[in-house]
Coordinates of C-alpha atoms (C1' of nucleotides) in Angstrom, one line a residue:
Chain A
M1 CA 102.8 -14.4 58.3
S2 CA 106.4 -13.1 58.8
K3 CA 107.7 -12.3 62.3
C4 CA 108.3 -8.8 63.3
E5 CA 110.9 -10.1 65.7
Q6 CA 113.1 -11.0 62.8
C7 CA 112.4 -7.9 60.8
I8 CA 115.5 -5.8 60.8
V9 CA 113.9 -2.5 59.7
R10 CA 112.0 -2.1 63.0
E11 CA 115.4 -1.1 64.5
F12 CA 115.3 2.1 62.5
S13 CA 112.0 3.5 64.0
A14 CA 110.2 4.0 67.2
L15 CA 109.4 0.3 67.0
K16 CA 112.8 -0.5 68.3
A17 CA 111.5 0.0 71.8
L18 CA 109.1 -2.9 71.6
N19 CA 109.9 -6.0 73.6
K20 CA 109.5 -9.6 72.5
D21 CA 105.9 -10.0 73.6
E22 CA 104.9 -6.8 71.9
L23 CA 106.6 -7.8 68.7
I24 CA 104.7 -11.1 68.7
R25 CA 101.5 -9.3 69.2
M26 CA 102.3 -6.9 66.5
A27 CA 103.2 -9.7 64.1
D28 CA 99.8 -11.2 64.9
C29 CA 97.8 -8.3 63.9
K30 CA 99.8 -6.7 61.1
T31 CA 99.1 -7.2 57.5
S32 CA 102.0 -6.9 55.0
Y33 CA 101.7 -6.2 51.3
V34 CA 103.4 -4.9 48.2
V35 CA 102.9 -1.4 46.7
K36 CA 104.0 -0.9 43.2
K37 CA 105.7 2.3 42.0
G38 CA 103.1 4.9 41.4
E39 CA 100.5 3.3 43.6
T40 CA 98.8 5.2 46.4
I41 CA 99.1 4.1 50.0
F42 CA 96.7 6.7 51.3
D43 CA 95.2 9.9 50.0
E44 CA 94.8 13.4 51.5
G45 CA 91.8 13.3 53.7
D46 CA 91.8 9.6 54.3
L47 CA 91.1 8.4 57.8
L48 CA 93.9 6.0 58.8
N49 CA 93.1 3.1 61.0
G50 CA 96.7 2.5 61.8
I51 CA 100.3 3.2 60.7
Y52 CA 102.5 1.8 58.1
C53 CA 106.0 0.4 58.6
I54 CA 108.1 0.6 55.4
K55 CA 110.0 -2.7 55.0
D56 CA 111.4 -1.7 51.7
G57 CA 111.2 1.1 49.1
I58 CA 110.5 4.8 49.1
C59 CA 107.4 6.9 49.0
K60 CA 106.6 10.5 48.7
L61 CA 104.4 12.5 51.1
S62 CA 102.7 15.2 49.1
K63 CA 99.9 17.6 49.1
L64 CA 97.9 18.7 46.0
S65 CA 97.8 22.5 45.7
D66 CA 94.9 24.5 44.2
N67 CA 97.0 25.2 41.2
G68 CA 97.1 21.5 40.4
K69 CA 100.7 21.0 41.5
D70 CA 101.8 18.4 43.9
Q71 CA 104.1 19.7 46.6
I72 CA 106.3 17.0 48.0
V73 CA 106.8 17.5 51.8
K74 CA 109.0 14.5 52.6
L75 CA 110.4 11.3 51.2
V76 CA 109.9 8.3 53.5
K77 CA 112.2 5.3 53.2
K78 CA 112.8 1.8 54.5
G79 CA 112.6 1.6 58.2
E80 CA 110.5 4.7 58.7
L81 CA 106.9 4.8 59.8
L82 CA 104.0 6.4 57.9
G83 CA 100.8 7.9 59.2
Q84 CA 101.8 8.6 62.8
R85 CA 100.8 12.3 62.6
S86 CA 97.3 11.5 61.6
L87 CA 97.0 8.7 64.1
I88 CA 98.2 10.7 67.0
S89 CA 96.2 13.8 66.1
E90 CA 93.1 11.6 65.5
E91 CA 92.5 13.5 62.3
S92 CA 92.4 12.5 58.6
T93 CA 95.7 12.8 56.8
N94 CA 96.7 16.1 55.4
L95 CA 99.1 14.4 52.9
S96 CA 99.0 11.6 50.5
A97 CA 101.5 8.8 50.3
V98 CA 102.5 7.5 46.9
A99 CA 105.2 4.9 46.1
V100 CA 108.2 6.3 44.3
E101 CA 109.6 2.8 43.8
D102 CA 108.2 -0.7 44.5
M103 CA 107.6 -1.1 48.2
Q104 CA 106.9 -3.6 50.9
V105 CA 104.9 -2.2 53.7
C106 CA 103.3 -3.5 56.9
F107 CA 100.1 -2.1 58.3
I108 CA 99.7 -2.0 62.0
P109 CA 96.2 -1.4 63.4
K110 CA 95.6 1.7 65.5
Q111 CA 94.5 -0.2 68.6
E112 CA 97.8 -2.0 68.7
I113 CA 99.8 1.2 68.5
L114 CA 97.6 2.9 71.1
K115 CA 98.3 0.0 73.4
F116 CA 102.1 0.5 72.9
F117 CA 101.7 4.1 73.7
N118 CA 100.0 3.2 77.0
E119 CA 102.3 0.5 78.1
N120 CA 105.7 1.3 76.6
N121 CA 107.0 4.7 77.5
Q122 CA 110.1 4.4 75.5
F123 CA 108.0 3.8 72.4
S124 CA 106.1 7.0 73.1
L125 CA 109.4 8.9 73.6
N126 CA 110.8 7.5 70.4
M127 CA 107.7 8.4 68.4
M128 CA 107.8 11.9 69.9
K129 CA 111.4 12.2 68.8
S130 CA 110.6 11.1 65.3
V131 CA 107.8 13.6 65.0
C132 CA 110.0 16.3 66.4
G133 CA 112.6 15.5 63.8
D134 CA 110.0 15.9 61.1
L135 CA 109.0 19.2 62.6
K136 CA 112.5 20.5 62.5
D137 CA 112.8 19.4 58.9
A138 CA 109.6 21.1 58.0
D139 CA 110.6 24.3 59.7
D140 CA 113.9 24.3 57.9
G141 CA 112.0 23.6 54.7
M142 CA 109.8 26.6 55.2
V143 CA 112.8 28.8 55.6
N144 CA 114.3 27.5 52.5
L145 CA 111.2 27.9 50.4
A146 CA 110.7 31.4 51.7
Q147 CA 114.3 32.7 51.6
K148 CA 116.3 30.8 49.0
T149 CA 116.2 30.8 45.2
V150 CA 115.0 27.9 43.1
K151 CA 118.6 27.3 42.1
Q152 CA 119.8 27.1 45.7
R153 CA 116.9 24.8 46.6
L154 CA 117.7 22.5 43.6
A155 CA 121.4 22.3 44.6
E156 CA 120.4 21.5 48.2
T157 CA 117.9 18.9 47.2
L158 CA 120.3 17.1 44.9
L159 CA 122.9 17.0 47.7
K160 CA 120.3 15.7 50.1
L161 CA 119.1 13.0 47.8
E162 CA 122.7 11.8 47.5
S163 CA 123.3 11.8 51.2
D164 CA 120.0 10.2 52.1
F165 CA 119.7 7.6 49.4
G166 CA 123.2 7.1 48.2
T167 CA 124.6 6.4 44.7
F168 CA 125.2 3.4 42.4
E169 CA 128.7 2.3 41.5
D170 CA 128.5 4.6 38.4
G171 CA 128.0 7.6 40.8
S172 CA 124.3 8.2 39.8
L173 CA 121.7 8.8 42.5
K174 CA 120.0 5.6 43.7
I175 CA 116.7 7.4 44.0
Q176 CA 115.2 8.1 40.6
L177 CA 112.6 10.8 40.5
S178 CA 110.9 12.4 37.5
R179 CA 111.7 16.0 36.8
E180 CA 108.1 16.8 37.9
E181 CA 108.8 15.2 41.2
I182 CA 112.0 17.1 41.7
A183 CA 110.1 20.2 40.9
G184 CA 107.5 19.2 43.4
M185 CA 110.2 18.9 46.1
I186 CA 111.8 22.2 45.5
G187 CA 108.5 24.0 44.9
T188 CA 108.9 25.3 41.4
A189 CA 107.5 24.7 37.9
T190 CA 108.6 21.5 36.1
E191 CA 110.1 23.6 33.2
S192 CA 112.1 25.7 35.6
C193 CA 113.5 22.6 37.2
I194 CA 114.4 21.0 33.9
R195 CA 116.1 24.3 32.8
L196 CA 118.2 24.5 35.9
L197 CA 119.2 20.9 35.7
S198 CA 120.4 21.5 32.2
E199 CA 122.2 24.6 33.4
F200 CA 123.9 22.6 36.2
N201 CA 124.8 20.0 33.6
K202 CA 126.3 22.5 31.2
E203 CA 128.3 24.0 34.1
G204 CA 129.6 20.5 34.7
W205 CA 128.4 20.3 38.2
I206 CA 126.1 17.3 37.5
S207 CA 125.7 14.9 34.7
L208 CA 122.4 13.8 33.2
Q209 CA 121.7 10.6 31.3
G210 CA 118.0 10.1 31.1
K211 CA 116.6 9.7 34.6
K212 CA 120.1 9.1 36.0
I213 CA 121.6 12.1 37.7
S214 CA 125.1 12.2 39.0
I215 CA 126.7 14.8 41.1
I216 CA 130.1 15.6 39.7
H217 CA 131.3 18.7 41.7
K218 CA 129.7 18.5 45.1
K219 CA 131.7 21.5 46.2
E220 CA 130.2 23.7 43.6
L221 CA 126.7 22.8 44.6
Q222 CA 127.5 23.3 48.3
R223 CA 129.0 26.6 47.6
M224 CA 125.8 28.0 46.2
I225 CA 123.5 26.9 49.0
Chain B
M1 CA 106.2 31.9 94.1
S2 CA 102.8 31.6 92.5
K3 CA 101.0 28.2 92.3
C4 CA 100.7 26.4 89.0
E5 CA 97.5 24.8 90.4
Q6 CA 95.8 28.1 90.2
C7 CA 97.2 29.2 86.9
I8 CA 94.5 28.9 84.3
V9 CA 96.7 28.8 81.2
R10 CA 98.0 25.3 82.0
E11 CA 94.6 24.1 80.8
F12 CA 95.5 25.1 77.3
S13 CA 98.6 22.9 76.9
A14 CA 99.9 19.4 77.5
L15 CA 100.2 20.5 81.1
K16 CA 96.5 20.0 81.6
A17 CA 97.2 16.3 82.2
L18 CA 99.2 17.0 85.4
N19 CA 97.7 16.0 88.7
K20 CA 97.8 18.0 91.9
D21 CA 101.0 16.6 93.2
E22 CA 102.7 17.1 89.9
L23 CA 101.5 20.7 89.8
I24 CA 102.9 21.4 93.2
R25 CA 106.2 19.9 92.2
M26 CA 106.2 22.0 89.1
A27 CA 105.4 25.2 91.0
D28 CA 108.3 24.4 93.3
C29 CA 110.9 24.2 90.6
K30 CA 109.6 26.7 88.0
T31 CA 110.9 30.3 87.7
S32 CA 108.6 32.9 86.3
Y33 CA 109.6 36.2 84.8
V34 CA 108.7 39.0 82.5
V35 CA 109.9 39.4 78.9
K36 CA 109.6 42.8 77.3
K37 CA 108.5 43.3 73.7
G38 CA 111.5 42.8 71.5
E39 CA 113.5 40.8 74.1
T40 CA 114.8 37.4 73.2
I41 CA 113.7 34.3 75.2
F42 CA 116.2 32.0 73.4
D43 CA 118.3 32.2 70.3
E44 CA 118.9 29.8 67.4
G45 CA 121.5 27.3 68.6
D46 CA 120.9 27.7 72.3
L47 CA 120.7 24.6 74.4
L48 CA 117.5 24.7 76.4
N49 CA 117.5 23.3 79.8
G50 CA 113.7 23.1 80.0
I51 CA 110.6 24.5 78.4
Y52 CA 108.7 27.7 78.7
C53 CA 105.0 28.0 79.5
I54 CA 103.6 31.3 78.2
K55 CA 101.4 32.8 80.9
D56 CA 100.7 36.0 78.9
G57 CA 101.7 37.6 75.7
I58 CA 102.9 36.5 72.2
C59 CA 106.3 35.6 70.8
K60 CA 107.5 34.8 67.4
L61 CA 109.6 31.7 66.5
S62 CA 111.9 32.6 63.7
K63 CA 115.0 31.6 61.9
L64 CA 117.6 33.9 60.4
S65 CA 118.3 33.2 56.8
D66 CA 121.6 33.7 55.0
N67 CA 120.2 36.7 53.2
G68 CA 119.7 38.4 56.5
K69 CA 116.0 38.0 56.6
D70 CA 114.1 36.6 59.6
Q71 CA 111.6 33.9 58.6
I72 CA 108.8 33.6 61.1
V73 CA 107.7 30.0 61.5
K74 CA 105.1 30.4 64.1
L75 CA 103.5 32.7 66.6
V76 CA 103.1 31.3 70.1
K77 CA 100.6 32.7 72.4
K78 CA 99.3 32.5 76.0
G79 CA 98.8 29.0 77.1
E80 CA 101.2 27.4 74.7
L81 CA 104.6 25.8 75.5
L82 CA 107.9 26.8 74.0
G83 CA 111.0 24.7 73.5
Q84 CA 109.4 21.2 73.5
R85 CA 110.9 20.3 70.2
S86 CA 114.4 21.0 71.3
L87 CA 114.0 19.3 74.7
I88 CA 112.5 16.1 73.2
S89 CA 115.0 15.9 70.4
E90 CA 117.8 16.6 72.9
E91 CA 119.3 19.1 70.4
S92 CA 119.9 22.8 70.5
T93 CA 117.1 25.0 69.1
N94 CA 116.8 25.6 65.4
L95 CA 114.7 28.7 66.0
S96 CA 114.8 31.8 68.1
A97 CA 112.0 33.1 70.2
V98 CA 111.5 36.8 70.5
A99 CA 108.6 38.6 72.3
V100 CA 106.2 40.4 70.0
E101 CA 104.5 42.0 72.9
D102 CA 105.2 42.1 76.7
M103 CA 105.1 38.6 78.1
Q104 CA 105.0 36.6 81.3
V105 CA 106.6 33.2 81.0
C106 CA 107.5 30.4 83.4
F107 CA 110.5 28.3 82.9
I108 CA 110.2 24.6 83.8
P109 CA 113.4 22.7 84.1
K110 CA 114.1 19.7 81.9
Q111 CA 114.4 17.1 84.6
E112 CA 110.9 17.9 85.8
I113 CA 109.4 17.6 82.3
L114 CA 111.3 14.3 81.8
K115 CA 109.8 13.0 85.0
F116 CA 106.3 13.9 83.8
F117 CA 107.0 12.0 80.5
N118 CA 107.9 8.9 82.5
E119 CA 105.2 8.9 85.0
N120 CA 102.2 10.5 83.2
N121 CA 101.2 8.9 80.0
Q122 CA 98.5 11.4 79.2
F123 CA 101.0 14.2 79.4
S124 CA 103.2 12.5 76.9
L125 CA 100.2 11.9 74.6
N126 CA 99.2 15.6 74.9
M127 CA 102.7 16.7 74.1
M128 CA 102.8 14.4 71.1
K129 CA 99.5 15.8 69.8
S130 CA 100.7 19.3 70.2
V131 CA 103.9 18.6 68.3
C132 CA 101.8 16.8 65.6
G133 CA 99.7 19.9 65.3
D134 CA 102.8 22.0 64.8
L135 CA 103.9 19.5 62.1
K136 CA 100.7 19.7 60.3
D137 CA 100.8 23.5 60.3
A138 CA 104.4 23.5 59.1
D139 CA 103.6 21.1 56.2
D140 CA 100.7 23.3 55.2
G141 CA 103.0 26.3 55.5
M142 CA 105.5 24.6 53.1
V143 CA 102.8 24.0 50.5
N144 CA 101.6 27.6 50.8
L145 CA 105.1 29.0 50.4
A146 CA 105.8 26.8 47.5
Q147 CA 102.5 27.1 45.6
K148 CA 100.8 30.3 46.5
T149 CA 101.5 33.9 45.5
V150 CA 102.7 36.5 47.9
K151 CA 99.3 38.1 47.6
Q152 CA 97.5 35.0 48.5
R153 CA 99.8 34.3 51.5
L154 CA 99.2 37.9 52.7
A155 CA 95.5 37.5 52.5
E156 CA 95.6 34.2 54.3
T157 CA 97.9 35.5 57.0
L158 CA 95.7 38.5 57.8
L159 CA 92.7 36.2 58.1
K160 CA 94.6 33.9 60.4
L161 CA 95.9 36.7 62.6
E162 CA 92.3 37.8 63.0
S163 CA 91.0 34.4 63.9
D164 CA 93.9 33.4 66.1
F165 CA 94.3 36.7 68.0
G166 CA 91.0 38.5 67.6
T167 CA 90.2 42.2 67.2
F168 CA 89.6 45.2 69.3
E169 CA 86.2 46.9 69.5
D170 CA 87.2 49.2 66.6
G171 CA 87.8 46.1 64.5
S172 CA 91.5 46.3 64.3
L173 CA 93.7 43.2 64.9
K174 CA 94.7 42.8 68.5
I175 CA 98.1 41.5 67.4
Q176 CA 100.3 44.3 66.1
L177 CA 103.2 43.3 64.0
S178 CA 105.6 45.5 62.0
R179 CA 105.5 45.3 58.2
E180 CA 108.8 43.6 58.4
E181 CA 107.4 40.9 60.7
I182 CA 104.4 40.4 58.5
A183 CA 106.8 40.1 55.5
G184 CA 108.8 37.5 57.6
M185 CA 105.6 35.5 58.1
I186 CA 104.6 35.3 54.5
G187 CA 108.2 35.0 53.2
T188 CA 108.6 38.1 51.1
A189 CA 110.5 41.4 51.0
T190 CA 109.3 44.1 53.4
E191 CA 108.7 46.4 50.5
S192 CA 106.5 43.9 48.7
C193 CA 104.5 43.4 51.8
I194 CA 104.0 47.1 52.3
R195 CA 103.0 47.5 48.7
L196 CA 100.4 44.7 48.9
L197 CA 99.0 46.0 52.1
S198 CA 98.6 49.4 50.4
E199 CA 96.9 47.7 47.5
F200 CA 94.5 45.8 49.8
N201 CA 93.8 49.1 51.4
K202 CA 93.0 50.9 48.2
E203 CA 90.8 48.0 47.1
G204 CA 88.9 48.6 50.4
W205 CA 89.5 45.1 51.7
I206 CA 91.4 46.3 54.7
S207 CA 92.0 49.6 56.4
L208 CA 95.4 50.8 57.7
Q209 CA 95.9 53.4 60.4
G210 CA 99.5 53.2 61.4
K211 CA 100.2 49.8 62.9
K212 CA 96.5 49.1 63.2
I213 CA 95.1 46.8 60.5
S214 CA 91.4 46.1 60.2
I215 CA 89.9 43.6 57.9
I216 CA 86.9 45.2 56.1
H217 CA 85.8 42.7 53.6
K218 CA 86.8 39.2 54.9
K219 CA 85.0 37.6 51.9
E220 CA 87.2 39.3 49.4
L221 CA 90.3 38.1 51.2
Q222 CA 88.9 34.6 51.5
R223 CA 88.1 34.5 47.8
M224 CA 91.6 35.1 46.7
I225 CA 93.3 32.3 48.8
Chain C
dC1 C1' 107.8 -3.6 15.5
dG2 C1' 105.5 0.8 15.3
dA3 C1' 102.2 4.1 16.9
dA4 C1' 100.7 6.5 20.9
dT5 C1' 101.8 8.5 25.0
dA6 C1' 104.4 10.4 28.6
dG7 C1' 108.4 12.7 29.8
dT8 C1' 112.2 15.9 28.8
dA9 C1' 114.1 20.0 26.6
dT10 C1' 114.3 24.7 25.0
dG11 C1' 112.8 29.3 23.3
dA12 C1' 110.0 33.4 23.7
dC13 C1' 107.5 36.0 26.5
dA14 C1' 104.7 37.5 30.6
dA15 C1' 104.1 38.0 35.3
dA16 C1' 105.6 38.1 39.9
dT17 C1' 108.8 39.7 43.0
dA18 C1' 113.2 41.7 44.7
dT19 C1' 116.2 45.5 44.9
dC20 C1' 117.6 50.2 45.1
dA21 C1' 116.5 54.9 45.7
dT22 C1' 114.2 58.3 48.0
dA23 C1' 110.4 60.6 50.3
dT24 C1' 107.3 60.7 54.1
dT25 C1' 105.6 59.5 58.5
dT26 C1' 105.9 57.8 63.1
dT27 C1' 108.3 56.7 67.2
dA28 C1' 111.9 57.2 70.6
dC29 C1' 114.6 59.9 73.4
dT30 C1' 116.7 63.7 75.9
Chain D
dA1 C1' 109.0 70.1 72.2
dG2 C1' 112.5 69.0 69.0
dT3 C1' 115.7 66.1 66.8
dA4 C1' 117.4 61.6 65.5
dA5 C1' 116.3 57.2 64.2
dA6 C1' 113.2 53.8 62.7
dA7 C1' 109.3 52.5 60.2
dT8 C1' 106.4 53.1 56.3
dA9 C1' 105.4 54.3 51.6
dT10 C1' 106.1 54.5 46.7
dG11 C1' 108.5 54.8 42.1
dA12 C1' 111.8 52.9 38.9
dT13 C1' 114.1 49.1 37.5
dA14 C1' 116.3 44.5 37.5
dT15 C1' 115.9 39.7 38.3
dT16 C1' 113.7 35.6 38.9
dT17 C1' 110.3 32.5 37.9
dG18 C1' 106.2 31.0 35.5
dT19 C1' 103.6 30.1 31.3
dC20 C1' 102.8 28.8 26.8
dA21 C1' 104.3 26.8 22.6
dT22 C1' 106.8 23.5 20.3
dA23 C1' 110.2 20.0 19.4
dC24 C1' 112.6 16.1 20.7
dT25 C1' 113.2 11.6 23.2
dA26 C1' 112.0 7.6 25.7
dT27 C1' 108.7 4.3 27.1
dT28 C1' 104.6 1.6 26.8
dC29 C1' 101.5 -1.3 24.8
dG30 C1' 98.9 -3.7 21.3

DNA sequence: CGAATAGTATGACAAATATCATATTTTACT
DNA sequence: AGTAAAATATGATATTTGTCATACTATTCG
């Protein structure tokens, strides 16, 4: 069993407030495992008995709509926690979490987290801040979905993917999503997403080579948001 | 200065966790005032120095989009708190709050709330739950905006207005919003909203008499969601 | 390696929604 | 009460976006 004390990713989440003793306790009760790309961590409606700490990789939080499309609400990456909302609300999840690339995650049981809430005020505060950050993002997301065009949302999403996940040396986005997943993020039909990507490509704003997407003229994308 | 101890609405929010001493302290430092319909409590970008407790009335939380339209993210009513997100995140607000009907609100300074966070764990937990509830609603809202038609969102919104705010004896919704505000909630153009309301009216699912809206056939509205 | 499958691309068309114009009704105000 | 202003209503039209069909390309798997 690896030690949480030595795990650097805890510094990126509410867990950074935990002291040495708490970290040892957490290491004792956590279970860590690997999630392959495409595998599900939890499904809409599941009752979670704890939260997940993402040691490596990225997953998507999404909700299946009646029309059969998967709306992606958030991408969660290394260092972030997963499942807090459900745990705090004491409800089953409203979203499912699926790995977008291979992941390493640790599961921390509910009882342990509740103890932290009770004994470590800074941990509670951190967690609150993190949820508040999500809320702000979601509110902004609503406004975008309601008031911006698909084209604007695509431009914005591409820019955000670049700033959140970075690029390889060749300039292409490190995070590789399918066209369907990008469509699910911006809330449009897959064909519309593909069409607009082609258009951006023809305009010379981005370049497409298979799944690799590179932003060529960031300014042009920013201008249209 | 009225006593928070005797104010019933505190039971409906995170404030219910406060003990007698804390309530007395809060009563001491709070300021209560009246907000007339249409008046602004705070504006996008304002730095809040505390939170608001709504003693009576309803306000809308909205964000102005570049296209000049106001997207309504949430309606906040009697008993709820306002401004927590901004206070916890220590950021300026991303939303503005405007009274939809005459209101009575109390302002509680930041320092006091922070003290409660530090000394009253149940208060923190309650606050967290409330923010998590907002997050769930926002996530659901995103999926609706992205995946449902304007017609479906209008039907859903009407049903939600009825269940959240109730009806008068004549069956009309207690909360009275302008067509523009309803359009701002469902994320569409005012004309589209008016047109669909007319259509629902002609179908006999709702009835319109000026600003008064009554749901006649709830089942039909539910069926189309 | 080659077939099967999933993913990507594009055209043609349909449906949903926004925009603009204008009429009508309601509300606010002196 | 009477007028100005705002809100509501509706038609005509343009634009955006979705859907369906089909082709092409990449990937997987025996």
